[in-house]
Coordinates of C-alpha atoms in Angstrom, one line a residue:
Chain A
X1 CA 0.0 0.0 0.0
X2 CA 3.1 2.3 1.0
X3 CA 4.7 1.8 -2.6
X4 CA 1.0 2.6 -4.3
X5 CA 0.6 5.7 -2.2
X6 CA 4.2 6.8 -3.2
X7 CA 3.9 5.9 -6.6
X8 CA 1.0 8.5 -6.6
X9 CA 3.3 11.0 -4.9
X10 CA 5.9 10.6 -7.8
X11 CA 3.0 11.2 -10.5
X12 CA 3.7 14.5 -11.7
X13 CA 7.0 15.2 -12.9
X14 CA 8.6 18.7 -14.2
X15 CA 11.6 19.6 -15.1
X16 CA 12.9 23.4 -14.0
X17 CA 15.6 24.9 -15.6
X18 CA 18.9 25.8 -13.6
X19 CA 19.5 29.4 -11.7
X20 CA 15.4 29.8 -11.5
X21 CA 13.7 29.7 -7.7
X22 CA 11.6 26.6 -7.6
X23 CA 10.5 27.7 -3.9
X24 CA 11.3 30.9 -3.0
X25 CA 11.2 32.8 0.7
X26 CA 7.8 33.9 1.5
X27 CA 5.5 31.9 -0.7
X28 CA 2.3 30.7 0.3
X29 CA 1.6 28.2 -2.1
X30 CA 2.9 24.7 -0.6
X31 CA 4.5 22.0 -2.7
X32 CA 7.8 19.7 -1.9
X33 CA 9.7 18.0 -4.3
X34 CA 11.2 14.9 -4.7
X35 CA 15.0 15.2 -6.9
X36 CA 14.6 12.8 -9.1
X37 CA 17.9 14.3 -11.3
X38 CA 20.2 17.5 -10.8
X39 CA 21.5 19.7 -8.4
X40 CA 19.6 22.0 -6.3
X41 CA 20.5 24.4 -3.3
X42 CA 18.6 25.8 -0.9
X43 CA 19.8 29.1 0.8
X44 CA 18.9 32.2 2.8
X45 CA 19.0 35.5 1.1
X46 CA 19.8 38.3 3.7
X47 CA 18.5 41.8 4.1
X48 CA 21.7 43.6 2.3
X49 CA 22.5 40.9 -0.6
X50 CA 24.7 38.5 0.7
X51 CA 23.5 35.2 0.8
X52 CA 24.1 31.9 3.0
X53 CA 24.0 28.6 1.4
X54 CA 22.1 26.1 3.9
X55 CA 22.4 22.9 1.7
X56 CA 22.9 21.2 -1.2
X57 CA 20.5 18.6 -2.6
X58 CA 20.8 15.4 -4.8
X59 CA 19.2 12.9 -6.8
X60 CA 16.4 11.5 -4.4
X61 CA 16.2 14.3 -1.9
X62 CA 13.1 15.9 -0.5
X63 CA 13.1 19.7 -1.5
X64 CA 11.1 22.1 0.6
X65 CA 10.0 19.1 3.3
X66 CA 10.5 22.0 6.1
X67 CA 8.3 24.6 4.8
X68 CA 5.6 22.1 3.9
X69 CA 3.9 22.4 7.0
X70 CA 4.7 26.1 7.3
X71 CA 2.4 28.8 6.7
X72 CA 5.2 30.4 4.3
X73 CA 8.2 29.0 3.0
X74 CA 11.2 29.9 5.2
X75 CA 13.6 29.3 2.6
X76 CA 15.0 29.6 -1.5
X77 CA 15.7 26.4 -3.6
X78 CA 17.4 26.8 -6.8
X79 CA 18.4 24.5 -9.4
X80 CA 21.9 24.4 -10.1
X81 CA 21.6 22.6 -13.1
X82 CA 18.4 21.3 -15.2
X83 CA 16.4 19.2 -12.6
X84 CA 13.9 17.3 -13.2
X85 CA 10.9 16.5 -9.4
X86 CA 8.0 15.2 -8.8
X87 CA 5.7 17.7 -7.0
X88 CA 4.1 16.7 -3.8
X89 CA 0.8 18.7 -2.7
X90 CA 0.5 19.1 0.8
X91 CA -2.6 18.1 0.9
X92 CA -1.8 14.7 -0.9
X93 CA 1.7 14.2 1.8
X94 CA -1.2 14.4 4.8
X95 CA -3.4 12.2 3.2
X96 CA -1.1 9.5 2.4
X97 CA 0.7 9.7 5.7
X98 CA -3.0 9.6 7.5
X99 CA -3.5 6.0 5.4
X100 CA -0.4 4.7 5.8
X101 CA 1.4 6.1 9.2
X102 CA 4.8 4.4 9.0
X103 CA 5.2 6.8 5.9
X104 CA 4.7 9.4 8.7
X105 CA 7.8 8.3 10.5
X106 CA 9.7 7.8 7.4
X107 CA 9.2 10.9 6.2
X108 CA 10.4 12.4 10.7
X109 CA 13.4 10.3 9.6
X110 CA 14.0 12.4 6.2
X111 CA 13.5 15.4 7.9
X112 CA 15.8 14.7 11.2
X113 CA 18.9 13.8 8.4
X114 CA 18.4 16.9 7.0
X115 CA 18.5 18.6 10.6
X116 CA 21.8 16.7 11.1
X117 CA 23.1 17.9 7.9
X118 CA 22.4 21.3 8.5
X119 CA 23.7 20.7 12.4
X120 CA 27.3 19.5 10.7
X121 CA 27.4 22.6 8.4
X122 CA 27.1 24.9 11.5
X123 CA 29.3 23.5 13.5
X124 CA 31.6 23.5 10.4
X125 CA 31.6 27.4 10.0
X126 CA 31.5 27.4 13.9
X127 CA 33.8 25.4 14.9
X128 CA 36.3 23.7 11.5
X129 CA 39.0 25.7 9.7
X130 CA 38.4 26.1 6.0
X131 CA 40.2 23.4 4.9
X132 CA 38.5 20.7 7.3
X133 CA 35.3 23.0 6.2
X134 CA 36.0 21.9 2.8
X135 CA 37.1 18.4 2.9
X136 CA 34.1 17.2 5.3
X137 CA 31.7 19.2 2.9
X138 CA 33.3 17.5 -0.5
X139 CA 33.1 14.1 1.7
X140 CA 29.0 14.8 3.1
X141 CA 28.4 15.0 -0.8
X142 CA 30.2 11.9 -1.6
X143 CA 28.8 9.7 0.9
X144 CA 25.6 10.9 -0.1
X145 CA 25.7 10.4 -3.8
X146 CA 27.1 6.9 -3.6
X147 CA 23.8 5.7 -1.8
X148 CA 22.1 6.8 -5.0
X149 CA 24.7 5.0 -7.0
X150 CA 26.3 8.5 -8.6
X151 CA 29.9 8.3 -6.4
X152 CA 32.1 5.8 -5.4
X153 CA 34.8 6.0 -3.5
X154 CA 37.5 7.6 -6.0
X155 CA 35.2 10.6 -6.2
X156 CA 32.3 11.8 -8.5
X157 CA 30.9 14.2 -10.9
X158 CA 30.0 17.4 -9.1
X159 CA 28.4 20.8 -10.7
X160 CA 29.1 23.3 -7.5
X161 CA 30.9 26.7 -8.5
X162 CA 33.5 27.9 -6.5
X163 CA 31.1 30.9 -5.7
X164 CA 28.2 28.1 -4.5
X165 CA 31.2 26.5 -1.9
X166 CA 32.1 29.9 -0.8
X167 CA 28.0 30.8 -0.1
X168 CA 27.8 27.3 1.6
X169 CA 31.2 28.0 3.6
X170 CA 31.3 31.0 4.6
X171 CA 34.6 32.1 2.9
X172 CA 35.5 34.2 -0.3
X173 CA 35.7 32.7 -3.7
X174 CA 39.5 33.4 -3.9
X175 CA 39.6 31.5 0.2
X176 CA 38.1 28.0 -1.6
X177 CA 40.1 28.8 -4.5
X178 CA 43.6 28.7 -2.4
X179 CA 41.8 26.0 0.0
X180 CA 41.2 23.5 -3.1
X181 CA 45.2 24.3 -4.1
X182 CA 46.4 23.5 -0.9
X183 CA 43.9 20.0 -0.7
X184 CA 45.0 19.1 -4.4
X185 CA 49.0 19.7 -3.5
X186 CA 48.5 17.8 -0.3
X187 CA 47.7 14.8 -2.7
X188 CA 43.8 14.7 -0.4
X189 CA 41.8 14.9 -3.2
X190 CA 41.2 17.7 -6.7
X191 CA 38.2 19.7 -7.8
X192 CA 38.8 20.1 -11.6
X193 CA 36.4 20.7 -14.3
X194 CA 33.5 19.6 -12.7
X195 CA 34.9 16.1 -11.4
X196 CA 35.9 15.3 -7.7
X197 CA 38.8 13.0 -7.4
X198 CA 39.8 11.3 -3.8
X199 CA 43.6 11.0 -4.0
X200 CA 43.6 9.8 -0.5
X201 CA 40.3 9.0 0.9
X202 CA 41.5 7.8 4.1
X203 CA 43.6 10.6 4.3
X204 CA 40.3 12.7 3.9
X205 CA 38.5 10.8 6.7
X206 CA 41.1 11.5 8.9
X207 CA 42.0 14.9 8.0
X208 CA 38.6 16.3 8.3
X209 CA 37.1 13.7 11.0
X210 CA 34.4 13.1 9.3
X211 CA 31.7 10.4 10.6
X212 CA 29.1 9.7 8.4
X213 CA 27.0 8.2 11.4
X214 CA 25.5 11.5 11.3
X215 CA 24.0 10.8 7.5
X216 CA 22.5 7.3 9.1
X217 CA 22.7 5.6 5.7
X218 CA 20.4 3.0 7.0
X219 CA 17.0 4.6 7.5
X220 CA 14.9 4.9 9.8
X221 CA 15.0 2.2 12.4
X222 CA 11.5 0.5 11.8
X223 CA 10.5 -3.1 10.8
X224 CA 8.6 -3.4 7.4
X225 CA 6.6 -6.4 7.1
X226 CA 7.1 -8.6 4.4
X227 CA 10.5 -7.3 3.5
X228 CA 10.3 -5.1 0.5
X229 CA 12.4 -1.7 -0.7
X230 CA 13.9 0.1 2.1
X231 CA 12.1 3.4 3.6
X232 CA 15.1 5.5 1.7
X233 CA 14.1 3.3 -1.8
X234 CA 10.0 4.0 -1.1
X235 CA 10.7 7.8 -0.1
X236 CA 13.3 8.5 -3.2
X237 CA 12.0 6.4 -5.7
X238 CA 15.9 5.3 -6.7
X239 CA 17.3 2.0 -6.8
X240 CA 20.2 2.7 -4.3
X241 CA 23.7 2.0 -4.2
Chain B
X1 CA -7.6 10.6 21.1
X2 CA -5.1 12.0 20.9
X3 CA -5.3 13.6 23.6
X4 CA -5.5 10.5 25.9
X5 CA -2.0 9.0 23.9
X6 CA -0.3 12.4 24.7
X7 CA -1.4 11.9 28.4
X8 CA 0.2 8.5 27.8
X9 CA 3.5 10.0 26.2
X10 CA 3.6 12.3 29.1
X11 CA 3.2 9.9 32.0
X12 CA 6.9 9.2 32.5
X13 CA 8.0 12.7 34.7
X14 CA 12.0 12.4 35.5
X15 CA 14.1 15.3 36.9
X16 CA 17.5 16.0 36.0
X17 CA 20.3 17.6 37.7
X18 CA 22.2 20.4 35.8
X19 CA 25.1 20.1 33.9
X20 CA 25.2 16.1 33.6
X21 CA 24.2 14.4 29.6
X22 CA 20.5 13.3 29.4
X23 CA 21.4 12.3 25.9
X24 CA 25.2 11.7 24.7
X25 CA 26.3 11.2 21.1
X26 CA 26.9 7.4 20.2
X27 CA 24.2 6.5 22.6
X28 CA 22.0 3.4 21.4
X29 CA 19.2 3.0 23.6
X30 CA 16.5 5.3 22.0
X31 CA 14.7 8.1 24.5
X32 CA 13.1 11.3 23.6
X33 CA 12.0 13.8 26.1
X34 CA 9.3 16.7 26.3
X35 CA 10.9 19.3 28.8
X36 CA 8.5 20.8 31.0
X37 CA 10.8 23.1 34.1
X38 CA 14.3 24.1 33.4
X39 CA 16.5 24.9 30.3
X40 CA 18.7 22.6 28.0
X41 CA 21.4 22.6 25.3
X42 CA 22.0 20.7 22.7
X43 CA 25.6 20.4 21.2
X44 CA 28.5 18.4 19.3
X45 CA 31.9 18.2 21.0
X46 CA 34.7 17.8 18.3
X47 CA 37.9 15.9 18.6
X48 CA 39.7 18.1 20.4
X49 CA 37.3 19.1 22.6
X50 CA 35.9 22.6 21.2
X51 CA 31.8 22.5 21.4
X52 CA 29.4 24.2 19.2
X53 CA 26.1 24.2 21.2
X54 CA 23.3 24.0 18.1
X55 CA 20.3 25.2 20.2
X56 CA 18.8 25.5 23.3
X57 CA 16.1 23.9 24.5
X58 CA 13.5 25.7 26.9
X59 CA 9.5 24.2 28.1
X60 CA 7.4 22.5 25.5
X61 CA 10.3 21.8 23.7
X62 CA 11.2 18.1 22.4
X63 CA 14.4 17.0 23.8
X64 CA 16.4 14.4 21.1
X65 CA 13.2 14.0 18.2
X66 CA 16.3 14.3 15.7
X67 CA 18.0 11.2 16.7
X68 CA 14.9 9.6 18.0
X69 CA 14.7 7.5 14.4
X70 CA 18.8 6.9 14.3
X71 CA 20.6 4.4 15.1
X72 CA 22.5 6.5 17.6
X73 CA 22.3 10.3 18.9
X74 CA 24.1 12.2 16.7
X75 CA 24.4 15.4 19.6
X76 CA 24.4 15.9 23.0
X77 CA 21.7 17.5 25.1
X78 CA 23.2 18.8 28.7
X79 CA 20.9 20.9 31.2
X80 CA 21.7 24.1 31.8
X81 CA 19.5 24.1 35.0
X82 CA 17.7 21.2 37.2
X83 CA 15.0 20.4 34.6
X84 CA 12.1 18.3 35.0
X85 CA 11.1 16.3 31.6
X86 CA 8.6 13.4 30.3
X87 CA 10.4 10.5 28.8
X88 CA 9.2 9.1 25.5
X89 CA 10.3 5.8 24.1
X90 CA 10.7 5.4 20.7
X91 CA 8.3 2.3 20.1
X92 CA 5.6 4.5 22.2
X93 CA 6.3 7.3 19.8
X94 CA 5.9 5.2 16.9
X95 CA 2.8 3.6 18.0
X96 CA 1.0 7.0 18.5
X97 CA 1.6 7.5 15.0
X98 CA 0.2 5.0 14.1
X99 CA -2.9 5.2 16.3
X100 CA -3.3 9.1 15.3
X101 CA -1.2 9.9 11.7
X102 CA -2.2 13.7 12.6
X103 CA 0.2 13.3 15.9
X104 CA 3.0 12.3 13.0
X105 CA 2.5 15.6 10.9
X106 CA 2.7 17.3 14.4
X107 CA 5.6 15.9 15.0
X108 CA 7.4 16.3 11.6
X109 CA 6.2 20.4 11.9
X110 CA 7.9 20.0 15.4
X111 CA 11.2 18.8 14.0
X112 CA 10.7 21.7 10.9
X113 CA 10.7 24.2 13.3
X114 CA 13.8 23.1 15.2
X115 CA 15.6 22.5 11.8
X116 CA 14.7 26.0 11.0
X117 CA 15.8 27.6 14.0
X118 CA 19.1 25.6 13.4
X119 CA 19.1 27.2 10.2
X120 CA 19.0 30.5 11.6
X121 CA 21.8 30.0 13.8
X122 CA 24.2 28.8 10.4
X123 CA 23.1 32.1 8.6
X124 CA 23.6 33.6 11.8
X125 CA 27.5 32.2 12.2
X126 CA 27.8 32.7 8.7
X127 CA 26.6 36.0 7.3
X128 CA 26.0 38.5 10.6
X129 CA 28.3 40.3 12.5
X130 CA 28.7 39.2 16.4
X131 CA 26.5 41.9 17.7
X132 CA 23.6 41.3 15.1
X133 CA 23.9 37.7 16.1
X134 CA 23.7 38.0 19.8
X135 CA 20.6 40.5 19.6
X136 CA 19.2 37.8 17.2
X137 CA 19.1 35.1 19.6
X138 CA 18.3 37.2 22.5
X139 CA 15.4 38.5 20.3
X140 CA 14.6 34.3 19.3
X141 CA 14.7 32.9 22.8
X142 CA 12.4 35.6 23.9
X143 CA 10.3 34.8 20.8
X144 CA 9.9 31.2 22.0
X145 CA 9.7 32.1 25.8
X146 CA 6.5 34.2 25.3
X147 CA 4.6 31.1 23.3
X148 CA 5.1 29.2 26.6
X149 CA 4.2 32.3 29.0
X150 CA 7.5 32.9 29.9
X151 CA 8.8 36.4 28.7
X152 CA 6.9 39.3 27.7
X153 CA 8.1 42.0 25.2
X154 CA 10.1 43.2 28.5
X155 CA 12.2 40.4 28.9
X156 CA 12.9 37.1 30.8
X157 CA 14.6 35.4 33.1
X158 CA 17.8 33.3 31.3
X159 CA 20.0 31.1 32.8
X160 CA 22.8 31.1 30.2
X161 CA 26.5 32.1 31.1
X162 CA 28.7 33.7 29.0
X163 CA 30.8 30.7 27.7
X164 CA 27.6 29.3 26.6
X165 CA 26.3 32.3 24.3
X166 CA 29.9 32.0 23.1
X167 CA 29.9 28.2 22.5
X168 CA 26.8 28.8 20.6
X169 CA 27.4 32.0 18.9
X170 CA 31.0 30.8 17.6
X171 CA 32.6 33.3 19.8
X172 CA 35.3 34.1 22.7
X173 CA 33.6 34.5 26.0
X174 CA 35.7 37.9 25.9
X175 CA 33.7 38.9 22.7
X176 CA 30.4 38.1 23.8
X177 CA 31.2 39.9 27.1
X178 CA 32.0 42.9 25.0
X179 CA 29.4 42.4 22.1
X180 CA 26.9 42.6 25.1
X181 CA 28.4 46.1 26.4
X182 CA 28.0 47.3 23.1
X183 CA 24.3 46.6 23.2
X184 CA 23.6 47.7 26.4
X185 CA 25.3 51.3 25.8
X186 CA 23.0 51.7 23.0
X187 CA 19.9 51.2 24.8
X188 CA 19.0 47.8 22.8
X189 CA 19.4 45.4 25.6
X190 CA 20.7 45.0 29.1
X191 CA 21.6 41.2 30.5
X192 CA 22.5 40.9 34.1
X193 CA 21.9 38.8 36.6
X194 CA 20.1 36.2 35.1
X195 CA 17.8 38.4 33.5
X196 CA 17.3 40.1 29.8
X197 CA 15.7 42.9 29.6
X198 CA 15.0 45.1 26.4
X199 CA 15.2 48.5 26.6
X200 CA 14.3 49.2 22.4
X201 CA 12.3 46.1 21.5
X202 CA 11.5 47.4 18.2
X203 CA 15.1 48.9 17.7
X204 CA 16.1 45.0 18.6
X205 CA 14.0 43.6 15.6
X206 CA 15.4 46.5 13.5
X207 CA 19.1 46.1 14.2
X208 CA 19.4 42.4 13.9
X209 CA 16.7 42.1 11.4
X210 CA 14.8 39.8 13.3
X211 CA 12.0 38.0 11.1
X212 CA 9.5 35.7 13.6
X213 CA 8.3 33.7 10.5
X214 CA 10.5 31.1 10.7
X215 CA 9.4 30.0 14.0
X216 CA 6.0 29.7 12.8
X217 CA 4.2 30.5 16.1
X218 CA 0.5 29.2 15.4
X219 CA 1.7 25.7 14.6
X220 CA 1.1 23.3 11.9
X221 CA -1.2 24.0 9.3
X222 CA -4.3 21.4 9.9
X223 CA -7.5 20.9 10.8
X224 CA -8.3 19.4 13.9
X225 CA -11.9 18.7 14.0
X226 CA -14.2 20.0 16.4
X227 CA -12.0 22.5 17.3
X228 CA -10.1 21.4 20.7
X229 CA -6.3 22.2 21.8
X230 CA -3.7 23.8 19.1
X231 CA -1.2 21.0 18.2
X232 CA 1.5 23.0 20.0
X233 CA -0.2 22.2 23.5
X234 CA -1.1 18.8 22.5
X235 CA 2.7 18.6 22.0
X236 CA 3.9 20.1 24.8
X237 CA 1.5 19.9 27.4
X238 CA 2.1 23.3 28.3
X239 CA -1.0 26.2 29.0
X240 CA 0.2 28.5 26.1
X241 CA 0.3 32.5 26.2

């Protein structure tokens, strides 16, 4: 019943083109996404220009699952290249989690790894230099594009500007610029025409202490009778790694 | 119905002493908590031992929801004060949603909000100066106080120290000592003594560019039929304004 429901939810498709808002700050009108293919960003545009990068999505990810309960949208998501997402009414997410619950708790398990995302990005600017900043960030996206099956672990294809990693950072352009130099010479890993290469993965790890327990690549901890896909499979609608 | 599982979810009153983990990172054993005396933080220690507290926690609030659907806690969550708190287990959480799917869209607006409020706190690290950032949080914490009758557009009574603003600001104790000089020799805000009191509420709002929005204050948008308590008090068990 949970895989009807969802195939419903993945019933109308759209493709947006890159660099326009699919959701933007302040709008009323409540739909989520699900990524099926692209890049997206969502970010926070402050009062004076300067804009703060919250997070980056992928194939699979919810878009807008925070403001969907929201009376406004709290936040901007932009394509950063062609996308193509299934819209998901409100209305339809509340009916489908009031038939089938445990869709309810997978979907509290999507949002919490978001939280945590977001939680490791603060403490990141908080708390990281740059250059751990940018190794755990170019790792996060790794890790989460080989559940999807687009990374492995000698690196993957990656359409982020230097001015998106700066806006996600918290640095200048020129700062990731010289961070990436200094990553690339100490044989950790390059960022070259679109394409990240590991050079030392481990090396990585250990560099920027990055623990992917935080991503909790499992899913949610719930039993699902009769086997079948795993929550992450049913939410996405991708065959995993 | 609900009504009568909340009672249920709230049966299991515990106190806490201050300044000793109700929830530590790596922990297996799955608890949530409702807080209902007493203040909390939440935080990540890095290797090393620098902290970043992500967010506080004050009455109503959920204590652990993000990790409640890992496999481990990802964070910490410390009181600041002795705190009294309703213990939720997991498979009791799990099996009100099933019972009532509208307490699982409460629950997923509940972890929303908190994800939004962390956001806040990364644009805040990120893109606004120390003394924006302080007046920001003073302004949010007050925000969140009054839902739960416990500040008024005066002020409150606040139990954090100096290192802690500073652990959660991404500043020295020093700095936040002086940032909070700065602000109380230009009339905005005085804190002393446990107590934060504004002296230009609306110049507050205007300085720091304070937007309430994102804590969506009247609570998830649904219908509950026949009227009855908002979801926010069926969450928290708390009275309200």
């Amino acid at each position: 019943m949970e895989l009807q429901l969802l195939d419903q939810l993945h019933s109308r498709r759209r493709f947006f083109p890159a660099r326009q808002d699919m959701i933007y700050e302040g709008q009323i009108e409540r739909s989520a996404y699900i990524l099926a293919s692209g890049w997206v960003c969502s970010y926070k545009l402050l009062p004076g220009g300067t804009r703060q990068v919250v997070d980056f999505q992928i194939p699979g990810d919810f878009l807008g699952l925070r403001s969907v309960l929201f009376r406004k949208a709290d936040h901007n998501i932009e394509p950063i290249t062609r996308v193509q997402a299934s819209e998901v009414q409100v209305c339809d997410l509340l009916e489908a989690v009031n038939t089938a619950p445990r869709l309810g708790a997978a979907l509290l398990w999507a949002a919490s790894r978001d939280e945590a995302m977001v939680v490791e990005h603060l403490v990141g600017i908080g708390r990281r230099d740059a250059k751990q900043r940018m190794a755990h960030l170019l790792l996060e996206l790794g890790a989460r594009l080989k559940l999807v099956g687009l990374a492995s672990n000698d690196g993957y294809t990656c359409p982020l500007t230097q001015y998106l990693l700066a806006d996600a950072l918290g640095l200048s352009a020129v700062h990731v610029n010289r961070v990436l130099r200094e990553l690339r010479e100490d044989g950790l890993v390059t960022f070259q025409q679109s394409k990240v290469t590991f050079g030392d993965f481990d090396g990585m790890v250990a560099f920027s202490k990055f623990d992917r327990h935080y991503l909790d690549h499992d899913g949610p901890l719930m039993t699902w009778p009769g086997g079948g896909p795993s929550s992450i499979q049913m939410l996405t609608g991708l065959p995993g790694p």
